[in-house]
Short mmCIF file of C-alpha atoms and ligand atoms in Angstrom, two decimals:
data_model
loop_
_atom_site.label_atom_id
_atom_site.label_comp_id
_atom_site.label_asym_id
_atom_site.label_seq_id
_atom_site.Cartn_x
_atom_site.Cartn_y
_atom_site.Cartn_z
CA UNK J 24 271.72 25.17 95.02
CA UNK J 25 274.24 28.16 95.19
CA UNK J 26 273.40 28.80 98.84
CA UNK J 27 275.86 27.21 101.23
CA UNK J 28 275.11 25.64 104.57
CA UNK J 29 276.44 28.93 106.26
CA UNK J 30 274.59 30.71 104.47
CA UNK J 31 271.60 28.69 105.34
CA UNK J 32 272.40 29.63 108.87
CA UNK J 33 271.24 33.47 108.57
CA UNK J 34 267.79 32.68 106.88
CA UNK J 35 265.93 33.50 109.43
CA UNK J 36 267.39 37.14 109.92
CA UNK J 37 265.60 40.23 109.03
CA UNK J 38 267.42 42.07 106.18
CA UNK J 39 268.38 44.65 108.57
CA UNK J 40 270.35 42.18 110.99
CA UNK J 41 272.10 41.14 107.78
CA UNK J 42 273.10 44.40 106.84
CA UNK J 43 274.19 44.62 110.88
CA UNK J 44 276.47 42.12 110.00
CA UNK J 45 277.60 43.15 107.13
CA UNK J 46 278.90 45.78 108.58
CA UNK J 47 281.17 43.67 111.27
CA UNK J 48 283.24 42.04 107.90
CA UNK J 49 281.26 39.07 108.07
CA UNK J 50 281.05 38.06 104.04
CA UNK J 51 278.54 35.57 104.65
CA UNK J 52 275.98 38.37 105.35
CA UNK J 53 276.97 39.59 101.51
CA UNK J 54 276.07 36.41 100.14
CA UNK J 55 272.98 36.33 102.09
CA UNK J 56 272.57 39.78 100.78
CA UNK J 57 273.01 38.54 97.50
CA UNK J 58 270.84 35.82 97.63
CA UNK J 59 267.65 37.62 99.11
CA UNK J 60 267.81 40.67 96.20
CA UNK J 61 270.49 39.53 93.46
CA UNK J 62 267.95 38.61 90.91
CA UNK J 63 265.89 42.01 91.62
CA UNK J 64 269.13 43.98 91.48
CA UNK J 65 269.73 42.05 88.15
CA UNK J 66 266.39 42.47 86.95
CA UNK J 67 266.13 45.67 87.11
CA UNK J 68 269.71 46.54 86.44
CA UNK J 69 269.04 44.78 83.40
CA UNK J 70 265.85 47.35 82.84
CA UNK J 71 267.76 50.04 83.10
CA UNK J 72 270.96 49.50 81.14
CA UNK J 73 269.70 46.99 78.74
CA UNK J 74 272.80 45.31 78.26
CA UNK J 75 274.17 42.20 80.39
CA UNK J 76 277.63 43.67 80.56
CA UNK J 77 276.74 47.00 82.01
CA UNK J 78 274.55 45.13 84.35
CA UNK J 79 276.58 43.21 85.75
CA UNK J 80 278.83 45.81 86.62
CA UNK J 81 276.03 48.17 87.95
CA UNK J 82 275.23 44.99 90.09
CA UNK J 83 278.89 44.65 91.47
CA UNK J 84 279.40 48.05 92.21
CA UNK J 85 276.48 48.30 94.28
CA UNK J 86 276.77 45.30 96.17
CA UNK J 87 280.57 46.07 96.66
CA UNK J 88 279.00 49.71 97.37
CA UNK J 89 277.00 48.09 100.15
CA UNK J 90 279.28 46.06 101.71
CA UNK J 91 281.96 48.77 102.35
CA UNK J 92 279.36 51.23 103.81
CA UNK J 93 276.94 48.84 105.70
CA UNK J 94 278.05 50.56 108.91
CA UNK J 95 276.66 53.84 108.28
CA UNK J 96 272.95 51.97 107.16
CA UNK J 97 270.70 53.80 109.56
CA UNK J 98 267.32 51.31 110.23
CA UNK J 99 265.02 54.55 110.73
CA UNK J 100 265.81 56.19 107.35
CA UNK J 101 264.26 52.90 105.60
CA UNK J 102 264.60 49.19 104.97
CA UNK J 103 267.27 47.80 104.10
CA UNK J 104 265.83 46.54 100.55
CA UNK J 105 265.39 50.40 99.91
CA UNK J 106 268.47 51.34 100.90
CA UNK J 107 270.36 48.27 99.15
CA UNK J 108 268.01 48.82 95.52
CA UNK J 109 268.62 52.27 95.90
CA UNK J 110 272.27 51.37 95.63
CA UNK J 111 271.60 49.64 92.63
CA UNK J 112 269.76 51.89 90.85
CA UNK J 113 271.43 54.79 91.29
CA UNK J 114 274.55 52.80 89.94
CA UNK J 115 272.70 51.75 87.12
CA UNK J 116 271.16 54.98 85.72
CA UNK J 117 274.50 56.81 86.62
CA UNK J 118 275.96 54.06 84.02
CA UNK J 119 272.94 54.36 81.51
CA UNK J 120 273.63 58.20 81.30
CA UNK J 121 276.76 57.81 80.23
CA UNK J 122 275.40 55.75 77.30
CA UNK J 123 273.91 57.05 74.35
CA UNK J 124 272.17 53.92 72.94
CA UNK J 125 269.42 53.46 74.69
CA UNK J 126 268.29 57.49 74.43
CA UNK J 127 266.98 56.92 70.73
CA UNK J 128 264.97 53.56 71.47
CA UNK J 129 261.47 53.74 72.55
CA UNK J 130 261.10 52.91 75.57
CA UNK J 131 258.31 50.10 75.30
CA UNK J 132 260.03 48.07 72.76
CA UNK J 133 263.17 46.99 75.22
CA UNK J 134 260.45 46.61 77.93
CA UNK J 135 261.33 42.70 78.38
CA UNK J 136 264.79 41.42 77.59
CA UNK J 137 264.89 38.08 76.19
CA UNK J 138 264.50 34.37 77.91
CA UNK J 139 262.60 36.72 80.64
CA UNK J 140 260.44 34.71 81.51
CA UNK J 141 262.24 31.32 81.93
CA UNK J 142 260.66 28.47 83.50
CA UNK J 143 261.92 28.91 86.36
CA UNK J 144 260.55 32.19 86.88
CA UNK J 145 260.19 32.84 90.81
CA UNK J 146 256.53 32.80 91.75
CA UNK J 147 256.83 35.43 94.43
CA UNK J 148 258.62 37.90 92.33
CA UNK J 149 256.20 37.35 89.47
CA UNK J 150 253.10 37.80 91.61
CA UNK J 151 255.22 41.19 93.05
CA UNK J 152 255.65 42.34 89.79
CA UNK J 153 252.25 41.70 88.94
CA UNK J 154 251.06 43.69 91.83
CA UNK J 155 253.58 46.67 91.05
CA UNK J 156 253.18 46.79 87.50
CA UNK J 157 249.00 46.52 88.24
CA UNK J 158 249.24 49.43 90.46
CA UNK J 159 250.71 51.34 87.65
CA UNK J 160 248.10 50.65 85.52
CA UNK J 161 246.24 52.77 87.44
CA UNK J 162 248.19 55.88 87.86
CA UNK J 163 247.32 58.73 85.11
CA UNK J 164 248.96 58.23 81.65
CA UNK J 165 250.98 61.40 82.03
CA UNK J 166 251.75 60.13 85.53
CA UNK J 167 252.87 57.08 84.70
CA UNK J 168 254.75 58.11 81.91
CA UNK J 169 256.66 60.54 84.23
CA UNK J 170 257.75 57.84 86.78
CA UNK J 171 258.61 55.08 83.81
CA UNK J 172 260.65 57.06 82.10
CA UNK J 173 262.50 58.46 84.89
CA UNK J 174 263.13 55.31 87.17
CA UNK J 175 263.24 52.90 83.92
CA UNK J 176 264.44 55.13 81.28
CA UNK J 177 266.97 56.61 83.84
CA UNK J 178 266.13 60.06 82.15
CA UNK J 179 266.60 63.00 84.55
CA UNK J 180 263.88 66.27 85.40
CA UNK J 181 265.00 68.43 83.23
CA UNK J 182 265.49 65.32 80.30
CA UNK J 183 261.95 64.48 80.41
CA UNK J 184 260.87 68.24 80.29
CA UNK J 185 262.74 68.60 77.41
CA UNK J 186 261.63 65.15 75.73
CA UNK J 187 258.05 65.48 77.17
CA UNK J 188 258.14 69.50 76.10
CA UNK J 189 257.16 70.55 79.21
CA UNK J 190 257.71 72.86 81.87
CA UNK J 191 260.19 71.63 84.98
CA UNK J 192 257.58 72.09 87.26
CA UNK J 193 254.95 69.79 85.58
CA UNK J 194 257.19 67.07 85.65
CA UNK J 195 258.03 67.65 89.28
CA UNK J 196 254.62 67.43 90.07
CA UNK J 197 253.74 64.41 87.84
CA UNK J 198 256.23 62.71 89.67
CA UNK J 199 255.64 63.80 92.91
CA UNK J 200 251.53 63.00 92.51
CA UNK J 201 252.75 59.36 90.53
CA UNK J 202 254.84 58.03 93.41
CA UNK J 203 252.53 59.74 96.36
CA UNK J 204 250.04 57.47 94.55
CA UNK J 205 251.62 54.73 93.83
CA UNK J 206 252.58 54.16 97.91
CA UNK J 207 249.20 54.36 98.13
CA UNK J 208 248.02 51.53 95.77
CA UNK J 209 250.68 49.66 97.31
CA UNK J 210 250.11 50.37 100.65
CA UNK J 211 249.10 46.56 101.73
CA UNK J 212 245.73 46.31 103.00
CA UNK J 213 245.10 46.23 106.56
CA UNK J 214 245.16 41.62 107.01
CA UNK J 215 242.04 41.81 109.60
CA UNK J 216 239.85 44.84 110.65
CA UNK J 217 240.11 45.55 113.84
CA UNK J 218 237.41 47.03 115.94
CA UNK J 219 239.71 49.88 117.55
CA UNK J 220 241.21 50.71 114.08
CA UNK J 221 239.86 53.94 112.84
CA UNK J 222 240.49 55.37 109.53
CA UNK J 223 244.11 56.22 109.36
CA UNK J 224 244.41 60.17 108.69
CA UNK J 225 247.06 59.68 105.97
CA UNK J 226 247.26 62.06 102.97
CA UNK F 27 268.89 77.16 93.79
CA UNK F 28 266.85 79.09 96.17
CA UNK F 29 265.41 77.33 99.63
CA UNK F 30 261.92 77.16 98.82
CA UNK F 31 262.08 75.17 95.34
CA UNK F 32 264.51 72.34 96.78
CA UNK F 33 262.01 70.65 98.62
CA UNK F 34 260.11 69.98 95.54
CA UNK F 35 263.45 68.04 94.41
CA UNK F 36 261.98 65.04 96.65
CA UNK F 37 260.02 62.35 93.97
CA UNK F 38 262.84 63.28 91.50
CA UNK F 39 265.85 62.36 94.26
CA UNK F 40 263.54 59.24 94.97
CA UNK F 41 263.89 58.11 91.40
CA UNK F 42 267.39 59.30 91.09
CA UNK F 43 266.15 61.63 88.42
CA UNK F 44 267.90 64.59 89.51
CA UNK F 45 271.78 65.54 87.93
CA UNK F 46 274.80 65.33 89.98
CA UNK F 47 274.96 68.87 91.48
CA UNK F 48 271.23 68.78 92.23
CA UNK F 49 271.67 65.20 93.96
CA UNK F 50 274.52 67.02 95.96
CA UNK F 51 272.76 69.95 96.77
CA UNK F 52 269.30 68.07 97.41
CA UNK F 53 271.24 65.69 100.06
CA UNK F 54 272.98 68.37 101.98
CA UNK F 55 269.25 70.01 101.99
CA UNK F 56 268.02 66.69 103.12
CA UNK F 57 270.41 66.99 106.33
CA UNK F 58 268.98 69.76 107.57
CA UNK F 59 265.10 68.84 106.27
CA UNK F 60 263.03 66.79 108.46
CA UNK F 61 259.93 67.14 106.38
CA UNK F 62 261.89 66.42 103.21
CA UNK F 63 263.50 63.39 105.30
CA UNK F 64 259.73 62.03 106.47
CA UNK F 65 258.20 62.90 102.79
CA UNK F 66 261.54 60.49 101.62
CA UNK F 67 260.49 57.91 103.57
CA UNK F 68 257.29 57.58 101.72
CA UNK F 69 258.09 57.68 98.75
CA UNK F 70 261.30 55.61 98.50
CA UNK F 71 259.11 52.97 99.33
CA UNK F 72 257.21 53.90 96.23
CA UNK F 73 260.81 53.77 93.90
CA UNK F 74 261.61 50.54 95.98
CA UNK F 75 258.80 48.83 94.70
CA UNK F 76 258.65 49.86 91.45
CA UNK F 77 262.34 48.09 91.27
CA UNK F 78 260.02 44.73 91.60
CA UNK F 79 258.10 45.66 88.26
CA UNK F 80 260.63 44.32 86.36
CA UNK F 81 260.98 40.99 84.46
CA UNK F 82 263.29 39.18 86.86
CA UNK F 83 265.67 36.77 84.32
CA UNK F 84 268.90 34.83 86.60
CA UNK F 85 271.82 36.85 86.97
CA UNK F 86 274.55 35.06 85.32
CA UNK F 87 275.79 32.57 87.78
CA UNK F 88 279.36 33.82 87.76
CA UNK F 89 278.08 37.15 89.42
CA UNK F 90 277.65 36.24 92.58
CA UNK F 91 280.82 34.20 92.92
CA UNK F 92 282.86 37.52 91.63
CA UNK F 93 281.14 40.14 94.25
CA UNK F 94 282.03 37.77 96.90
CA UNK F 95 285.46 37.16 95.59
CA UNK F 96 286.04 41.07 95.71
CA UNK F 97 284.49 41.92 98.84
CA UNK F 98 287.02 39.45 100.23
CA UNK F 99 290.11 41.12 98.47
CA UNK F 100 288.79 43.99 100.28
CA UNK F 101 288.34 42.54 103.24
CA UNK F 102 291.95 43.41 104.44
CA UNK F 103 291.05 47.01 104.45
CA UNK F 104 288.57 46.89 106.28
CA UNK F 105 289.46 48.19 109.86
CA UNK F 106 288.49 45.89 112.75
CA UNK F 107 285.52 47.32 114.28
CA UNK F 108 286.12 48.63 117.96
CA UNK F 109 283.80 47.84 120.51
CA UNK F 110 281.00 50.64 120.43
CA UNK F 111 280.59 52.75 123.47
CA UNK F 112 276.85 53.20 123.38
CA UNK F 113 276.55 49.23 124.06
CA UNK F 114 278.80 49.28 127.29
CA UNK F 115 276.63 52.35 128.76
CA UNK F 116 273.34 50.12 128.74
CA UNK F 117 273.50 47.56 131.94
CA UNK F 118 271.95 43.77 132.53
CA UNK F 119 269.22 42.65 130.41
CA UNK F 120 269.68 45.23 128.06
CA UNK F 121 273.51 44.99 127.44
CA UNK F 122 272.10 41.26 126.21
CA UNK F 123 269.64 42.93 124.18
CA UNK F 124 271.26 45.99 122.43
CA UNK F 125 274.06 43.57 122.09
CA UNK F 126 271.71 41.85 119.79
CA UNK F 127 271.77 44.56 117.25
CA UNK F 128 274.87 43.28 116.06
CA UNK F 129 274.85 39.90 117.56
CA UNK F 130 271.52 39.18 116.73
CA UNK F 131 273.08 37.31 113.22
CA UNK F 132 275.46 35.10 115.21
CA UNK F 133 273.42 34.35 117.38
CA UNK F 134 271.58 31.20 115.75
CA UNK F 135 275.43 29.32 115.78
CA UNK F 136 276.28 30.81 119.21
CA UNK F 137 272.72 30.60 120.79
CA UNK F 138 273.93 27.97 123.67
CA UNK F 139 277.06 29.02 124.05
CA UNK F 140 275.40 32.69 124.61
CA UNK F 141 272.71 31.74 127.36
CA UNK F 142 275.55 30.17 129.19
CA UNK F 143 277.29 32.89 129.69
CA UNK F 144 274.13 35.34 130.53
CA UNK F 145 273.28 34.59 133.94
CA UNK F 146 271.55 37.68 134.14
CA UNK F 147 269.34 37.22 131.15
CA UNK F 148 265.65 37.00 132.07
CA UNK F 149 263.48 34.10 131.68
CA UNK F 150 261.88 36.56 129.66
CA UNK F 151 264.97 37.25 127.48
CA UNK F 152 265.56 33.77 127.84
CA UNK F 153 262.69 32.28 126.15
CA UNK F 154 262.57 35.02 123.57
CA UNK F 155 266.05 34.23 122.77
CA UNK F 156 265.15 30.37 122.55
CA UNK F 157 262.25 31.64 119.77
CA UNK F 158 264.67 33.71 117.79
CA UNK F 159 267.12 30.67 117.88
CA UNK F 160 264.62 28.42 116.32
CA UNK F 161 266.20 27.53 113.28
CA UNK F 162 262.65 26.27 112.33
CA UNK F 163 260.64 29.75 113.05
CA UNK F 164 259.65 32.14 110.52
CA UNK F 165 260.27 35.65 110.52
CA UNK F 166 257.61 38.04 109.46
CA UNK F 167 258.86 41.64 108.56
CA UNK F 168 257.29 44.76 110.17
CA UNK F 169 259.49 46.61 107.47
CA UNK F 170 262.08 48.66 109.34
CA UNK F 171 260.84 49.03 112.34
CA UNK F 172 261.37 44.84 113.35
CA UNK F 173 260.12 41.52 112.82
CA UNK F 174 258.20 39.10 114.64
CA UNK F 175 259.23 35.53 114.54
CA UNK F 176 257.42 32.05 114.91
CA UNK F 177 257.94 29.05 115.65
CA UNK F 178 256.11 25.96 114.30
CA UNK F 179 254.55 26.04 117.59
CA UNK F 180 253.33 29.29 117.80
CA UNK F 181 255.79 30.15 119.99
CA UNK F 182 256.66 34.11 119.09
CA UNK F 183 258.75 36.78 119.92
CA UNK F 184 258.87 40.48 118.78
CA UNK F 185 262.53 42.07 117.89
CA UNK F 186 261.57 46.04 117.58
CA UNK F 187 264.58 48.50 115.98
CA UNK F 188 265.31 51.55 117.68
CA UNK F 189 261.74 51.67 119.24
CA UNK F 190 262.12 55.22 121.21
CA UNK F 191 261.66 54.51 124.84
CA UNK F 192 257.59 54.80 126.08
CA UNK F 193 256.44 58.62 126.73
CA UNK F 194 256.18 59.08 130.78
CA UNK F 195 253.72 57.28 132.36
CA UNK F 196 252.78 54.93 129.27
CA UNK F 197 254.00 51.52 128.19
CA UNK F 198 254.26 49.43 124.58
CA UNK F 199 251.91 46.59 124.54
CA UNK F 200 251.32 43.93 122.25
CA UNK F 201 248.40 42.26 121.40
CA UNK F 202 248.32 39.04 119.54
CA UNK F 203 244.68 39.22 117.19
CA UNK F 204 242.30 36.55 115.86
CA UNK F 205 239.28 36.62 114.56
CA UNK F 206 239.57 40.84 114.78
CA UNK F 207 239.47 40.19 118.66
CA UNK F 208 242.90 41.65 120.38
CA UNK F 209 244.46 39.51 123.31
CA UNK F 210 247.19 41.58 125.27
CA UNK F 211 250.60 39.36 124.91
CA UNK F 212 253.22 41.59 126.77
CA UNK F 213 254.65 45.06 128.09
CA UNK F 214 257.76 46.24 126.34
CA UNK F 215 259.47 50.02 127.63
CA UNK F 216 261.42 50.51 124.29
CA UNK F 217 264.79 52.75 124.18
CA UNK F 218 267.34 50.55 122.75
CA UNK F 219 268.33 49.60 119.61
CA UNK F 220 266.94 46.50 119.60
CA UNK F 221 264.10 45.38 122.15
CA UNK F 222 263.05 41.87 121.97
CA UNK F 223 259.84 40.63 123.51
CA UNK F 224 258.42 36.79 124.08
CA UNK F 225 254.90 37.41 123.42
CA UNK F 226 253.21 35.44 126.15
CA UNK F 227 250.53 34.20 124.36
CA UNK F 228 250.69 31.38 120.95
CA UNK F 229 250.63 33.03 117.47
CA UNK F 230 248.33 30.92 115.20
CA UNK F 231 248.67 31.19 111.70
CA UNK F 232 246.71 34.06 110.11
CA UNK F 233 246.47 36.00 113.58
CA UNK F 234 247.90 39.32 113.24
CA UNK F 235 250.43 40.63 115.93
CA UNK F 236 250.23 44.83 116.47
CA UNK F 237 251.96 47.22 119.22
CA UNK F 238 249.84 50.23 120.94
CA UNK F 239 251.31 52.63 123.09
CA UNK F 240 249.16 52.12 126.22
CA UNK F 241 248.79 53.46 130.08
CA UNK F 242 252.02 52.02 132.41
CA UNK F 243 250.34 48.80 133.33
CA UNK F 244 249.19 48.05 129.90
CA UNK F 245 245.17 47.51 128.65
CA UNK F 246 242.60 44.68 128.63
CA UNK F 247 242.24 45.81 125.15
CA UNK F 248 243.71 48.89 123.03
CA UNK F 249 242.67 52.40 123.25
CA UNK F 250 245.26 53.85 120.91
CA UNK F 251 246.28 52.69 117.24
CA UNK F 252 248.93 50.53 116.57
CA UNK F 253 252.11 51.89 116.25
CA UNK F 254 253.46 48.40 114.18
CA UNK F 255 251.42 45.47 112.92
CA UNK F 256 252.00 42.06 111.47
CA UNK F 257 250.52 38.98 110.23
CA UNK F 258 251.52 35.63 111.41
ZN1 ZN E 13 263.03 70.18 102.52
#
């Protein structure tokens, strides 16, 4: 395996005590870092850019990104998975928009790159994945649409007005109402129901 | 861009759809925004997840070794961290505790050495500390806001991040749940970075963990919602 014995060693730790130590200079936190959400950050890296070279540097960048700025990771804004794929991402579609290919391509037909789906897929992720992309089945077509092409297609507002030919403010709202929707599909279920638990007053 | 339309900037700054001047202007909104800040919350969870709908090929195995390899050239940069104020100003237990925020990922290789030199730890501390150093126990997120860990045994504890300290007059209590019948497990006060809690009763598999804010000498059972809840 690729994880060493030190790294072995920090296992146990929530993502946000890695992060904690990330911040003190200690580089085995970045491999652990690495080894809990490389493959995500590569997956979806990969999504966006649709090339392996550009991926791997969107990758670097944002794990290098990480590791110099871990001390000012503030627990209450979000986990540290958000904060670290949000690193990611925004490396990635800052990347993608400064290449032209992939505007002209459809977006479904580059959905899966090749040798995706290896043998050695990872159970967990694929049963994640199954559970995201199954709650976005559900969304609206026009909602859906909205948050693919933005977060996948790495197309900006006022891109997918134009592409979509719509006003600003529709797209605004399709993505507000797609994600708002999504968190709830997502939302995990409550594991037991518990006799004090009344219904939540989200919305 | 006028006041009122930049809070509608939020779902498009989640999925880093916006340009680079309305990402700057957005984020210097978002400083001064606490509903934009809380409505970010929610739905960066949203993007986060969506990150996980992706086919999930290796990376090329020469990535990993490369990031590491940088971050290390780096490394010499990188200014020796000073010790931070904010964890001489809290005394006793809960120097040992807050010290955890950061210490809490050296602690598995330091764990003895570390109870040595805290005579003043509680047994309480103590045997939470002996839980978290399980290299055997599991750790169950609670998402940002901490973790609970188990042992094989049962055994638990609760690590909490930046839990703000109980409103006057009102404690954090933790119940331990099975079969949809809470059992209280322990007080906790809150106000430090990190509060860690031995939970004094077993965690079975399946039972569900969950923190309600209750009246100062805690509940038979809850009378408020949880504030965090986990399954073991
Ligand atoms: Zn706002």
């Amino acid at each position: 395996m690729r994880t060493s014995e030190v790294t072995r060693e920090l296992a146990h730790l929530s993502d946000e005590a890695v992060v904690a130590l990330m911040a003190r200079s200690h580089d085995v936190a970045l491999a652990e870092l690495y080894d809990r959400f490389g493959r995500v950050a590569w997956g979806l890296a990969l999504r966006v850019l649709r090339d392996e070279a550009l991926a791997e540097d969107a990758v670097q960048e944002a794990f290098l990104t990480a590791w110099r700025t871990a001390s000012r990771f503030v627990p209450e804004r979000g986990s540290a998975r958000n904060w670290l794929l949000t690193l990611v991402h925004r490396r990635a579609v800052d990347l993608v928009r400064r290449e032209e290919r992939r505007r002209a391509e459809p977006l479904e037909a580059a959905a899966e790159p090749a040798g995706a789906k290896g043998a050695d897929d990872d159970a967990l992720l694929r049963l994640e994945r199954e559970r995201v992309q199954g709650a976005l089945a559900q969304l609206p077509d026009q909602q859906r649409e909205a948050l693919e092409l933005a977060y996948y297609g790495g197309f900006s507002q006022s891109e997918l007005a134009e592409r979509l030919g719509q006003p600003l403010g529709t797209i605004k709202s399709r993505m507000f109402s797609g994600l708002a929707r999504l968190h709830e599909l997502l939302r995990e279920p409550a594991p037991e129901r518990e006799p004090w638990r009344t219904r939540p007053s989200t919305s | 861009m006028a006041d009122e339309t930049i809070h509608e900037l939020t779902a498009a700054y989640a999925l880093d759809a916006l340009d680079e001047g309305e990402r700057d202007a957005y984020e210097e909104h978002l400083a001064t925004c606490e509903r934009c800040r809380d409505e970010l919350g929610t739905l960066s969870e949203a993007t986060a997840a969506l990150a996980y709908g992706v086919e999930t090929p290796l990376p090329p195995p020469s990535l990993r070794g490369r990031i590491l390899e940088e971050a290390a050239a780096e490394r010499t940069n990188v200014v020796p961290l000073r010790r931070r104020p904010a964890f001489r100003a809290v005394a006793g237990v809960a120097a040992v505790a807050a010290g955890l925020a950061i210490g809490f990922g050296i602690w598995a290789a330091t764990l003895h050495d570390r109870l040595g030199d805290e005579r003043s730890a509680s047994a309480q501390l103590r045997a939470a500390l002996a839980v978290l150093g399980d290299t055997q126990a599991r750790r169950i997120s609670l998402g940002a806001k901490g973790s609970l860990v188990v042992t094989p045994s049962g055994e638990a504890a609760l690590v909490t991040n930046r839990l703000p300290a109980a409103p006057a007059g009102k404690t954090y209590e933790a119940w331990v749940i099975r079969g949809g019948k809470p059992e209280p497990a322990g007080l906790m006060r809150g106000g430090h970075s990190i509060d860690v809690l031995k939970l004094k009763r077993p965690v079975p598999a399946h039972a569900s963990v969950a923190v309600t804010v209750e009246p100062r000498r805690g509940s038979k059972s809850p009378t408020t919602l949880p504030i965090l809840r986990g399954r073991a």
